[in-house]
Amino acid sequence: MDYGIIGGLPFDTTQSSAMQILGYLFLLIITDAIAGVYATKMGARTDGFFLHRAGWARWVRHILRQACFYVLCWCALCGLLSILLLPRTVYAVGIFSVYAVFCAAVQTLLILTFRNAQAGLLPVIFLQLCSLYFSKALPGQWKLLLFGNWGSYLRTTFYGADGIAWFTALAIEVAGIAGIYVAGWRLIRYMNQKR
């Protein structure tokens, strides 16, 4: 069954064509870039007046909400196109959307902490690439260690019995997003005040 690029790639990427791999990488990079561009732009405009009035928590949460919102809009557009072309991709769109928001949250946290776009984009893309190509070497549920597997429908138990536990990945993502939203501002404040 074909799930399009939003369904991800199987663990054995040799079964995928070069166009499928490039399409999926393009989808990941565009998704990462959307969050990264917004977080970098807003992080560069640290407004002392805003920080003193609203505080670090509100400033960081505002940027985080907006970055995640833009990523969700992108996922909704891709998902709508995917569902129109391949109606069975509903689960794939849902899994990818939560994963994309998690990646946006992690990337925003890194960018605001280190005040550098590359500090957010490169680690996320590197781990996604490692997940694509090195996951088949890990046995069973150890594949959950590489977070790039979490957003791929074709790598979950929804698709095959040998996939990762989708509920576990979803729980980790939701907990990660909530943790960054609730407490991520403390790390950002600490690193910025240390400079």
PDB file of C-alpha atoms in Angstrom:
ATOM      1  CA  MET A   1       0.000   0.000   0.000  1.00  0.00           C
ATOM      2  CA  ASP A   2       1.212   3.465  -0.854  1.00  0.00           C
ATOM      3  CA  TYR A   3       0.934   6.077   1.905  1.00  0.00           C
ATOM      4  CA  GLY A   4       2.798   8.853   0.134  1.00  0.00           C
ATOM      5  CA  ILE A   5       5.698  10.716   1.665  1.00  0.00           C
ATOM      6  CA  ILE A   6       3.700  11.718   4.739  1.00  0.00           C
ATOM      7  CA  GLY A   7       3.600   8.030   5.686  1.00  0.00           C
ATOM      8  CA  GLY A   8       7.373   8.036   6.047  1.00  0.00           C
ATOM      9  CA  LEU A   9       9.766   5.314   4.988  1.00  0.00           C
ATOM     10  CA  PRO A  10      10.021   1.671   6.047  1.00  0.00           C
ATOM     11  CA  PHE A  11      12.930   0.531   8.218  1.00  0.00           C
ATOM     12  CA  ASP A  12      14.616  -0.971   5.167  1.00  0.00           C
ATOM     13  CA  THR A  13      15.116   2.119   3.036  1.00  0.00           C
ATOM     14  CA  THR A  14      16.487   0.018   0.165  1.00  0.00           C
ATOM     15  CA  GLN A  15      12.849  -0.835  -0.613  1.00  0.00           C
ATOM     16  CA  SER A  16      12.120   2.844  -1.238  1.00  0.00           C
ATOM     17  CA  SER A  17      12.850   4.669  -4.456  1.00  0.00           C
ATOM     18  CA  ALA A  18      15.185   7.652  -4.575  1.00  0.00           C
ATOM     19  CA  MET A  19      12.187   9.922  -5.194  1.00  0.00           C
ATOM     20  CA  GLN A  20      10.408   8.649  -2.065  1.00  0.00           C
ATOM     21  CA  ILE A  21      13.511   9.227   0.058  1.00  0.00           C
ATOM     22  CA  LEU A  22      14.081  12.713  -1.384  1.00  0.00           C
ATOM     23  CA  GLY A  23      10.399  13.590  -0.999  1.00  0.00           C
ATOM     24  CA  TYR A  24      10.354  12.532   2.644  1.00  0.00           C
ATOM     25  CA  LEU A  25      13.601  14.390   3.367  1.00  0.00           C
ATOM     26  CA  PHE A  26      12.154  17.467   1.646  1.00  0.00           C
ATOM     27  CA  LEU A  27       9.038  17.242   3.824  1.00  0.00           C
ATOM     28  CA  LEU A  28      11.155  16.988   6.987  1.00  0.00           C
ATOM     29  CA  ILE A  29      13.468  19.852   6.024  1.00  0.00           C
ATOM     30  CA  ILE A  30      10.605  22.188   5.098  1.00  0.00           C
ATOM     31  CA  THR A  31       8.839  21.358   8.370  1.00  0.00           C
ATOM     32  CA  ASP A  32      12.019  21.995  10.360  1.00  0.00           C
ATOM     33  CA  ALA A  33      12.726  25.209   8.444  1.00  0.00           C
ATOM     34  CA  ILE A  34       9.268  26.650   9.137  1.00  0.00           C
ATOM     35  CA  ALA A  35       9.737  26.384  12.894  1.00  0.00           C
ATOM     36  CA  GLY A  36      13.374  27.423  12.710  1.00  0.00           C
ATOM     37  CA  VAL A  37      12.827  30.580  10.692  1.00  0.00           C
ATOM     38  CA  TYR A  38      10.116  31.864  13.006  1.00  0.00           C
ATOM     39  CA  ALA A  39      11.991  31.008  16.211  1.00  0.00           C
ATOM     40  CA  THR A  40      15.187  32.588  14.890  1.00  0.00           C
ATOM     41  CA  LYS A  41      13.406  35.765  13.810  1.00  0.00           C
ATOM     42  CA  MET A  42      11.587  36.183  17.122  1.00  0.00           C
ATOM     43  CA  GLY A  43      14.583  35.133  19.207  1.00  0.00           C
ATOM     44  CA  ALA A  44      16.723  37.787  17.548  1.00  0.00           C
ATOM     45  CA  ARG A  45      14.163  40.410  18.570  1.00  0.00           C
ATOM     46  CA  THR A  46      14.416  39.947  22.312  1.00  0.00           C
ATOM     47  CA  ASP A  47      12.518  42.970  23.468  1.00  0.00           C
ATOM     48  CA  GLY A  48      13.687  44.064  26.898  1.00  0.00           C
ATOM     49  CA  PHE A  49      10.461  45.974  27.441  1.00  0.00           C
ATOM     50  CA  PHE A  50       8.383  42.894  26.672  1.00  0.00           C
ATOM     51  CA  LEU A  51      10.554  40.665  28.864  1.00  0.00           C
ATOM     52  CA  HIS A  52      10.304  43.007  31.864  1.00  0.00           C
ATOM     53  CA  ARG A  53       6.550  43.398  31.522  1.00  0.00           C
ATOM     54  CA  ALA A  54       5.528  39.881  30.544  1.00  0.00           C
ATOM     55  CA  GLY A  55       8.447  37.806  31.748  1.00  0.00           C
ATOM     56  CA  TRP A  56      10.517  35.086  30.182  1.00  0.00           C
ATOM     57  CA  ALA A  57       7.821  32.432  30.476  1.00  0.00           C
ATOM     58  CA  ARG A  58       5.257  34.344  28.426  1.00  0.00           C
ATOM     59  CA  TRP A  59       7.835  35.403  25.845  1.00  0.00           C
ATOM     60  CA  VAL A  60       9.095  31.845  25.274  1.00  0.00           C
ATOM     61  CA  ARG A  61       5.608  30.338  25.307  1.00  0.00           C
ATOM     62  CA  HIS A  62       4.410  32.889  22.774  1.00  0.00           C
ATOM     63  CA  ILE A  63       7.223  31.999  20.365  1.00  0.00           C
ATOM     64  CA  LEU A  64       6.702  28.293  20.993  1.00  0.00           C
ATOM     65  CA  ARG A  65       2.953  28.498  20.322  1.00  0.00           C
ATOM     66  CA  GLN A  66       3.461  30.450  17.122  1.00  0.00           C
ATOM     67  CA  ALA A  67       6.202  28.145  15.785  1.00  0.00           C
ATOM     68  CA  CYS A  68       4.061  25.078  16.518  1.00  0.00           C
ATOM     69  CA  PHE A  69       1.021  26.765  14.959  1.00  0.00           C
ATOM     70  CA  TYR A  70       2.877  27.432  11.699  1.00  0.00           C
ATOM     71  CA  VAL A  71       4.124  23.847  11.619  1.00  0.00           C
ATOM     72  CA  LEU A  72       0.582  22.572  12.233  1.00  0.00           C
ATOM     73  CA  CYS A  73      -0.699  24.728   9.362  1.00  0.00           C
ATOM     74  CA  TRP A  74       1.955  23.223   7.087  1.00  0.00           C
ATOM     75  CA  CYS A  75       1.053  19.702   8.261  1.00  0.00           C
ATOM     76  CA  ALA A  76      -2.645  20.424   7.714  1.00  0.00           C
ATOM     77  CA  LEU A  77      -1.953  21.545   4.156  1.00  0.00           C
ATOM     78  CA  CYS A  78       0.221  18.503   3.422  1.00  0.00           C
ATOM     79  CA  GLY A  79      -2.264  16.255   5.199  1.00  0.00           C
ATOM     80  CA  LEU A  80      -5.218  17.622   3.280  1.00  0.00           C
ATOM     81  CA  LEU A  81      -3.457  17.059  -0.026  1.00  0.00           C
ATOM     82  CA  SER A  82      -2.391  13.599   1.079  1.00  0.00           C
ATOM     83  CA  ILE A  83      -5.856  12.591   2.272  1.00  0.00           C
ATOM     84  CA  LEU A  84      -7.450  13.868  -0.939  1.00  0.00           C
ATOM     85  CA  LEU A  85      -5.038  11.774  -3.006  1.00  0.00           C
ATOM     86  CA  LEU A  86      -4.845   8.770  -0.671  1.00  0.00           C
ATOM     87  CA  PRO A  87      -7.773   8.633   1.818  1.00  0.00           C
ATOM     88  CA  ARG A  88      -6.166   5.906   3.948  1.00  0.00           C
ATOM     89  CA  THR A  89      -3.413   8.291   5.087  1.00  0.00           C
ATOM     90  CA  VAL A  90      -5.485   9.800   7.940  1.00  0.00           C
ATOM     91  CA  TYR A  91      -3.478   7.988  10.642  1.00  0.00           C
ATOM     92  CA  ALA A  92      -0.218   8.826   8.896  1.00  0.00           C
ATOM     93  CA  VAL A  93      -1.123  12.530   8.895  1.00  0.00           C
ATOM     94  CA  GLY A  94      -2.010  12.433  12.598  1.00  0.00           C
ATOM     95  CA  ILE A  95       1.208  10.659  13.590  1.00  0.00           C
ATOM     96  CA  PHE A  96       3.345  12.983  11.464  1.00  0.00           C
ATOM     97  CA  SER A  97       1.608  16.137  12.765  1.00  0.00           C
ATOM     98  CA  VAL A  98       2.286  15.358  16.442  1.00  0.00           C
ATOM     99  CA  TYR A  99       5.862  14.456  15.543  1.00  0.00           C
ATOM    100  CA  ALA A 100       6.321  17.708  13.604  1.00  0.00           C
ATOM    101  CA  VAL A 101       5.055  19.771  16.546  1.00  0.00           C
ATOM    102  CA  PHE A 102       7.447  17.917  18.874  1.00  0.00           C
ATOM    103  CA  CYS A 103      10.371  18.638  16.531  1.00  0.00           C
ATOM    104  CA  ALA A 104       9.294  22.299  16.314  1.00  0.00           C
ATOM    105  CA  ALA A 105       9.218  22.549  20.115  1.00  0.00           C
ATOM    106  CA  VAL A 106      12.672  20.988  20.493  1.00  0.00           C
ATOM    107  CA  GLN A 107      14.090  23.140  17.740  1.00  0.00           C
ATOM    108  CA  THR A 108      12.583  26.326  19.170  1.00  0.00           C
ATOM    109  CA  LEU A 109      14.005  25.494  22.598  1.00  0.00           C
ATOM    110  CA  LEU A 110      17.493  24.981  21.126  1.00  0.00           C
ATOM    111  CA  ILE A 111      17.368  28.127  18.997  1.00  0.00           C
ATOM    112  CA  LEU A 112      16.210  30.344  21.848  1.00  0.00           C
ATOM    113  CA  THR A 113      18.685  28.779  24.272  1.00  0.00           C
ATOM    114  CA  PHE A 114      21.783  29.123  22.097  1.00  0.00           C
ATOM    115  CA  ARG A 115      20.647  32.125  20.014  1.00  0.00           C
ATOM    116  CA  ASN A 116      21.686  30.328  16.853  1.00  0.00           C
ATOM    117  CA  ALA A 117      19.540  28.842  14.086  1.00  0.00           C
ATOM    118  CA  GLN A 118      22.103  26.149  13.334  1.00  0.00           C
ATOM    119  CA  ALA A 119      22.032  24.986  16.951  1.00  0.00           C
ATOM    120  CA  GLY A 120      18.378  24.117  16.471  1.00  0.00           C
ATOM    121  CA  LEU A 121      18.238  22.915  12.897  1.00  0.00           C
ATOM    122  CA  LEU A 122      21.356  20.770  12.573  1.00  0.00           C
ATOM    123  CA  PRO A 123      20.843  18.439  15.579  1.00  0.00           C
ATOM    124  CA  VAL A 124      17.215  17.788  14.631  1.00  0.00           C
ATOM    125  CA  ILE A 125      18.033  17.049  10.981  1.00  0.00           C
ATOM    126  CA  PHE A 126      21.051  14.936  11.972  1.00  0.00           C
ATOM    127  CA  LEU A 127      18.951  12.780  14.322  1.00  0.00           C
ATOM    128  CA  GLN A 128      16.241  12.441  11.684  1.00  0.00           C
ATOM    129  CA  LEU A 129      18.823  11.233   9.142  1.00  0.00           C
ATOM    130  CA  CYS A 130      20.346   8.818  11.680  1.00  0.00           C
ATOM    131  CA  SER A 131      16.871   7.467  12.345  1.00  0.00           C
ATOM    132  CA  LEU A 132      16.235   6.899   8.653  1.00  0.00           C
ATOM    133  CA  TYR A 133      19.337   4.877   8.014  1.00  0.00           C
ATOM    134  CA  PHE A 134      20.425   3.272  11.306  1.00  0.00           C
ATOM    135  CA  SER A 135      17.100   2.137  12.774  1.00  0.00           C
ATOM    136  CA  LYS A 136      17.169  -1.273  11.139  1.00  0.00           C
ATOM    137  CA  ALA A 137      20.292  -2.094  13.185  1.00  0.00           C
ATOM    138  CA  LEU A 138      18.377  -1.703  16.469  1.00  0.00           C
ATOM    139  CA  PRO A 139      16.260  -4.630  17.664  1.00  0.00           C
ATOM    140  CA  GLY A 140      12.536  -4.338  18.476  1.00  0.00           C
ATOM    141  CA  GLN A 141      11.410  -1.404  20.580  1.00  0.00           C
ATOM    142  CA  TRP A 142      14.973  -0.075  20.872  1.00  0.00           C
ATOM    143  CA  LYS A 143      14.104   1.749  17.658  1.00  0.00           C
ATOM    144  CA  LEU A 144      12.227   4.233  19.882  1.00  0.00           C
ATOM    145  CA  LEU A 145      15.625   5.660  20.893  1.00  0.00           C
ATOM    146  CA  LEU A 146      15.904   7.356  17.501  1.00  0.00           C
ATOM    147  CA  PHE A 147      13.166   9.966  17.525  1.00  0.00           C
ATOM    148  CA  GLY A 148      13.060  10.233  13.733  1.00  0.00           C
ATOM    149  CA  ASN A 149      11.091   6.962  13.760  1.00  0.00           C
ATOM    150  CA  TRP A 150       8.263   8.467  15.778  1.00  0.00           C
ATOM    151  CA  GLY A 151       6.696  10.392  12.895  1.00  0.00           C
ATOM    152  CA  SER A 152       6.736   7.631  10.302  1.00  0.00           C
ATOM    153  CA  TYR A 153       3.497   5.663   9.995  1.00  0.00           C
ATOM    154  CA  LEU A 154       5.299   2.877   8.138  1.00  0.00           C
ATOM    155  CA  ARG A 155       7.544   2.342  11.176  1.00  0.00           C
ATOM    156  CA  THR A 156       4.768   1.962  13.760  1.00  0.00           C
ATOM    157  CA  THR A 157       2.702  -0.959  14.985  1.00  0.00           C
ATOM    158  CA  PHE A 158      -0.214   0.547  13.044  1.00  0.00           C
ATOM    159  CA  TYR A 159       1.463  -0.648   9.871  1.00  0.00           C
ATOM    160  CA  GLY A 160       3.347  -3.770  10.944  1.00  0.00           C
ATOM    161  CA  ALA A 161       3.869  -5.938  14.017  1.00  0.00           C
ATOM    162  CA  ASP A 162       7.637  -5.295  13.976  1.00  0.00           C
ATOM    163  CA  GLY A 163       7.181  -1.499  14.170  1.00  0.00           C
ATOM    164  CA  ILE A 164       7.636   0.787  17.133  1.00  0.00           C
ATOM    165  CA  ALA A 165       4.838   1.170  19.656  1.00  0.00           C
ATOM    166  CA  TRP A 166       2.980   4.216  18.309  1.00  0.00           C
ATOM    167  CA  PHE A 167       1.294   4.913  21.637  1.00  0.00           C
ATOM    168  CA  THR A 168       4.642   5.064  23.444  1.00  0.00           C
ATOM    169  CA  ALA A 169       6.061   7.451  20.845  1.00  0.00           C
ATOM    170  CA  LEU A 170       2.935   9.607  21.059  1.00  0.00           C
ATOM    171  CA  ALA A 171       3.139   9.702  24.871  1.00  0.00           C
ATOM    172  CA  ILE A 172       6.812  10.727  24.758  1.00  0.00           C
ATOM    173  CA  GLU A 173       6.061  13.466  22.229  1.00  0.00           C
ATOM    174  CA  VAL A 174       3.132  14.894  24.184  1.00  0.00           C
ATOM    175  CA  ALA A 175       5.146  14.780  27.431  1.00  0.00           C
ATOM    176  CA  GLY A 176       8.086  16.447  25.668  1.00  0.00           C
ATOM    177  CA  ILE A 177       5.931  19.227  24.226  1.00  0.00           C
ATOM    178  CA  ALA A 178       4.281  19.806  27.608  1.00  0.00           C
ATOM    179  CA  GLY A 179       7.640  19.795  29.412  1.00  0.00           C
ATOM    180  CA  ILE A 180       9.150  22.321  27.026  1.00  0.00           C
ATOM    181  CA  TYR A 181       6.062  24.506  27.241  1.00  0.00           C
ATOM    182  CA  VAL A 182       5.933  24.451  31.033  1.00  0.00           C
ATOM    183  CA  ALA A 183       9.615  24.588  31.966  1.00  0.00           C
ATOM    184  CA  GLY A 184      11.684  25.272  28.844  1.00  0.00           C
ATOM    185  CA  TRP A 185      11.751  28.999  29.508  1.00  0.00           C
ATOM    186  CA  ARG A 186      13.872  28.442  32.626  1.00  0.00           C
ATOM    187  CA  LEU A 187      16.758  27.015  30.587  1.00  0.00           C
ATOM    188  CA  ILE A 188      16.446  29.833  28.057  1.00  0.00           C
ATOM    189  CA  ARG A 189      16.420  32.490  30.784  1.00  0.00           C
ATOM    190  CA  TYR A 190      19.402  30.901  32.525  1.00  0.00           C
ATOM    191  CA  MET A 191      21.484  30.721  29.337  1.00  0.00           C
ATOM    192  CA  ASN A 192      20.591  34.278  28.289  1.00  0.00           C
ATOM    193  CA  GLN A 193      21.317  35.784  31.699  1.00  0.00           C
ATOM    194  CA  LYS A 194      24.606  33.898  31.845  1.00  0.00           C
ATOM    195  CA  ARG A 195      25.848  35.686  28.728  1.00  0.00           C
TER     196      ARG A 195
END
